[in-house]
CSV table of C-alpha atoms in Angstrom, one decimal:
chain,number,residue,atom,x,y,z
K,38,GLU,CA,49.8,85.6,234.3
K,39,ALA,CA,51.2,88.9,235.9
K,40,ALA,CA,53.4,86.9,238.0
K,41,ARG,CA,55.1,85.3,235.0
K,42,ARG,CA,55.5,88.7,233.1
K,43,TRP,CA,57.3,89.9,236.3
K,44,ARG,CA,59.2,87.0,236.3
K,45,LEU,CA,60.4,87.7,232.7
K,46,LEU,CA,60.9,91.1,233.0
K,47,ILE,CA,63.1,90.5,236.1
K,48,ALA,CA,65.2,87.9,234.1
K,49,GLU,CA,65.7,90.7,231.2
K,50,LEU,CA,66.7,93.2,234.1
K,51,ASP,CA,69.1,91.0,235.6
K,52,ALA,CA,70.8,89.9,231.9
K,53,LEU,CA,71.1,93.6,231.3
K,54,PRO,CA,74.7,94.8,232.4
K,55,THR,CA,73.4,98.7,232.3
K,56,ALA,CA,70.3,97.6,234.8
K,57,LYS,CA,70.2,99.6,237.9
K,58,LEU,CA,70.0,97.6,241.1
K,59,SER,CA,67.1,99.9,242.4
K,60,ASP,CA,65.3,99.1,239.2
K,61,LYS,CA,65.8,95.2,239.9
K,62,ALA,CA,64.5,95.8,243.3
K,63,VAL,CA,61.4,97.8,242.3
K,64,ALA,CA,60.7,94.8,239.9
K,65,ARG,CA,60.8,92.1,242.9
K,66,VAL,CA,58.6,94.1,245.0
K,67,ARG,CA,55.8,94.5,242.2
K,68,LEU,CA,56.3,90.6,242.0
K,69,ALA,CA,55.8,90.3,245.7
K,70,ASP,CA,52.6,92.5,245.4
K,71,VAL,CA,51.3,90.4,242.5
K,72,LEU,CA,52.4,87.1,244.7
K,73,GLU,CA,50.9,88.3,247.8
K,74,GLN,CA,47.2,88.9,245.9
K,75,GLN,CA,47.4,85.4,244.8
K,76,HIS,CA,48.2,84.2,248.4
K,77,ASP,CA,51.5,82.8,247.7
K,78,LEU,CA,53.1,84.6,250.7
K,79,GLU,CA,56.3,82.2,250.5
K,80,GLY,CA,57.2,83.4,246.9
K,81,ALA,CA,56.2,87.1,247.9
K,82,GLN,CA,58.6,86.6,250.9
K,83,ALA,CA,61.7,85.4,248.9
K,84,ALA,CA,61.0,88.2,246.2
K,85,LEU,CA,61.1,90.9,248.9
K,86,TRP,CA,64.4,89.1,250.2
K,87,GLU,CA,65.9,89.4,247.0
K,88,ALA,CA,64.7,93.3,246.4
K,89,ILE,CA,66.3,93.8,250.0
K,90,ASP,CA,69.5,92.3,248.6
K,91,GLN,CA,69.4,94.5,245.4
K,92,LEU,CA,68.8,97.3,247.3
K,93,ARG,CA,71.7,96.6,249.8
K,94,ALA,CA,74.2,96.2,247.2
K,95,GLU,CA,73.8,99.9,246.2
K,96,PRO,CA,76.4,102.0,247.8
K,97,ASP,CA,74.2,104.2,249.4
K,98,PRO,CA,70.9,102.3,249.4
K,99,PRO,CA,67.8,105.1,249.5
K,100,ARG,CA,67.0,104.5,253.4
K,101,VAL,CA,63.0,105.2,253.0
K,102,ASP,CA,63.1,102.6,249.6
K,103,LEU,CA,64.8,99.9,251.8
K,104,ALA,CA,62.7,100.5,254.9
K,105,PHE,CA,59.5,100.5,252.4
K,106,VAL,CA,60.7,96.9,251.5
K,107,LEU,CA,61.7,96.1,255.0
K,108,ASN,CA,58.0,96.8,256.4
K,109,GLN,CA,56.5,94.8,253.6
K,110,LEU,CA,58.7,91.8,254.3
K,111,ALA,CA,57.4,92.3,258.0
K,112,GLU,CA,54.1,92.4,257.1
K,113,VAL,CA,54.3,89.1,254.8
K,114,SER,CA,56.2,87.4,257.7
K,115,PHE,CA,53.7,88.1,260.1
K,116,ALA,CA,50.8,86.6,258.0
K,117,LEU,CA,53.1,83.6,257.6
K,118,GLY,CA,53.4,83.0,261.4
K,119,ARG,CA,57.0,84.3,261.5
K,120,PRO,CA,56.7,87.0,264.1
K,121,GLU,CA,60.7,87.1,264.9
K,122,THR,CA,61.1,87.9,261.2
K,123,SER,CA,58.8,90.2,261.3
K,124,LEU,CA,60.1,92.1,264.4
K,125,THR,CA,63.5,92.1,263.0
K,126,ALA,CA,62.4,93.5,259.7
K,127,SER,CA,60.7,96.3,261.5
K,128,LYS,CA,63.5,97.1,263.8
K,129,HIS,CA,65.6,97.6,260.7
K,130,ALA,CA,63.2,99.6,259.3
K,131,ALA,CA,63.0,101.8,262.5
K,132,GLY,CA,66.8,102.3,262.3
K,133,LEU,CA,66.7,103.1,258.7
K,134,LEU,CA,63.9,105.9,259.6
K,135,ILE,CA,64.0,107.4,263.4
K,136,GLY,CA,65.6,110.7,263.3
K,137,VAL,CA,65.8,111.0,259.5
K,138,VAL,CA,62.1,111.4,258.4
K,139,ASP,CA,59.4,113.3,260.0
K,140,GLU,CA,57.7,111.5,263.0
K,141,ALA,CA,54.5,111.4,260.9
K,142,HIS,CA,56.2,110.0,257.7
K,143,VAL,CA,53.9,107.2,256.4
K,144,GLU,CA,57.2,104.7,256.5
K,145,LEU,CA,57.5,105.4,260.0
K,146,ILE,CA,53.8,105.2,261.2
K,147,ARG,CA,53.5,101.6,259.2
K,148,THR,CA,56.9,100.8,261.0
K,149,ARG,CA,55.7,101.2,264.6
K,150,ASN,CA,52.2,99.6,263.6
K,151,ASN,CA,53.9,96.6,262.3
K,152,LEU,CA,56.2,96.6,265.9
K,153,ALA,CA,52.9,97.2,267.6
K,154,ALA,CA,51.3,94.2,266.0
K,155,VAL,CA,54.2,92.1,266.7
K,156,HIS,CA,54.4,93.1,270.5
K,157,GLY,CA,50.6,92.8,270.7
K,158,SER,CA,50.9,88.9,268.9
K,159,ARG,CA,53.1,88.4,271.9
K,160,GLY,CA,51.1,89.4,274.7
K,161,GLU,CA,53.3,92.7,275.2
K,162,TYR,CA,50.4,94.9,275.2
K,163,VAL,CA,52.0,98.1,277.2
K,164,LEU,CA,54.7,98.2,274.2
K,165,ALA,CA,51.9,97.9,271.5
K,166,GLU,CA,49.7,100.5,273.2
K,167,ARG,CA,53.0,102.6,273.5
K,168,LEU,CA,53.7,102.6,269.7
K,169,PHE,CA,50.0,103.1,268.4
K,170,ARG,CA,49.9,106.2,271.0
K,171,GLN,CA,53.1,107.3,269.6
K,172,ASN,CA,51.5,107.1,266.1
K,173,LEU,CA,48.5,108.9,267.4
K,174,LYS,CA,50.7,111.7,268.6
K,175,ALA,CA,52.8,112.1,265.6
K,176,LEU,CA,49.6,112.3,262.9
K,177,SER,CA,47.8,114.5,265.8
K,178,ALA,CA,50.9,116.9,265.7
K,179,ALA,CA,51.0,116.8,261.9
K,180,TYR,CA,47.4,116.9,260.9
K,181,GLY,CA,45.6,118.4,264.1
K,182,GLU,CA,43.5,116.5,266.6
K,183,HIS,CA,40.3,117.2,264.5
K,184,ASP,CA,41.5,115.0,261.6
K,185,VAL,CA,42.9,112.6,263.6
K,186,ALA,CA,39.6,112.1,265.4
K,187,LEU,CA,37.9,111.4,262.1
K,188,ILE,CA,40.2,108.2,261.7
K,189,VAL,CA,40.5,107.5,265.4
K,190,PRO,CA,37.5,107.1,267.5
K,191,ALA,CA,37.6,108.5,271.0
């Protein structure tokens, strides 16, 4: 039912000449969320690709928003057993975020976690550990060692 409603909203937005591309993208991301919950990862991946296309069609796409969708695509692709797509999406997200947002920004942390997951799945444990440690360092600097110690056991 929820997926049907999002599809109807997407159709309405697509038919409106005044609808913003970002609104069309958000609707597709929400559809992808619902499809993920329903275990339709193929459908979720298709909706995310459409959202990325919508955001990229904007003259100056919002970097963090695009990185958010790329990270979601990376996670869905990884779950589908498509590590190369996951790696590519994560690298694009990193390119949008590094040097633009703070090292402890939630999307940059998420991006490095996604990259680490792919590297770990490929047996590239040194790279995966380096990315996880980079996240730990960024979180420690932003929130203090004691706060991070509550999350990450010693």
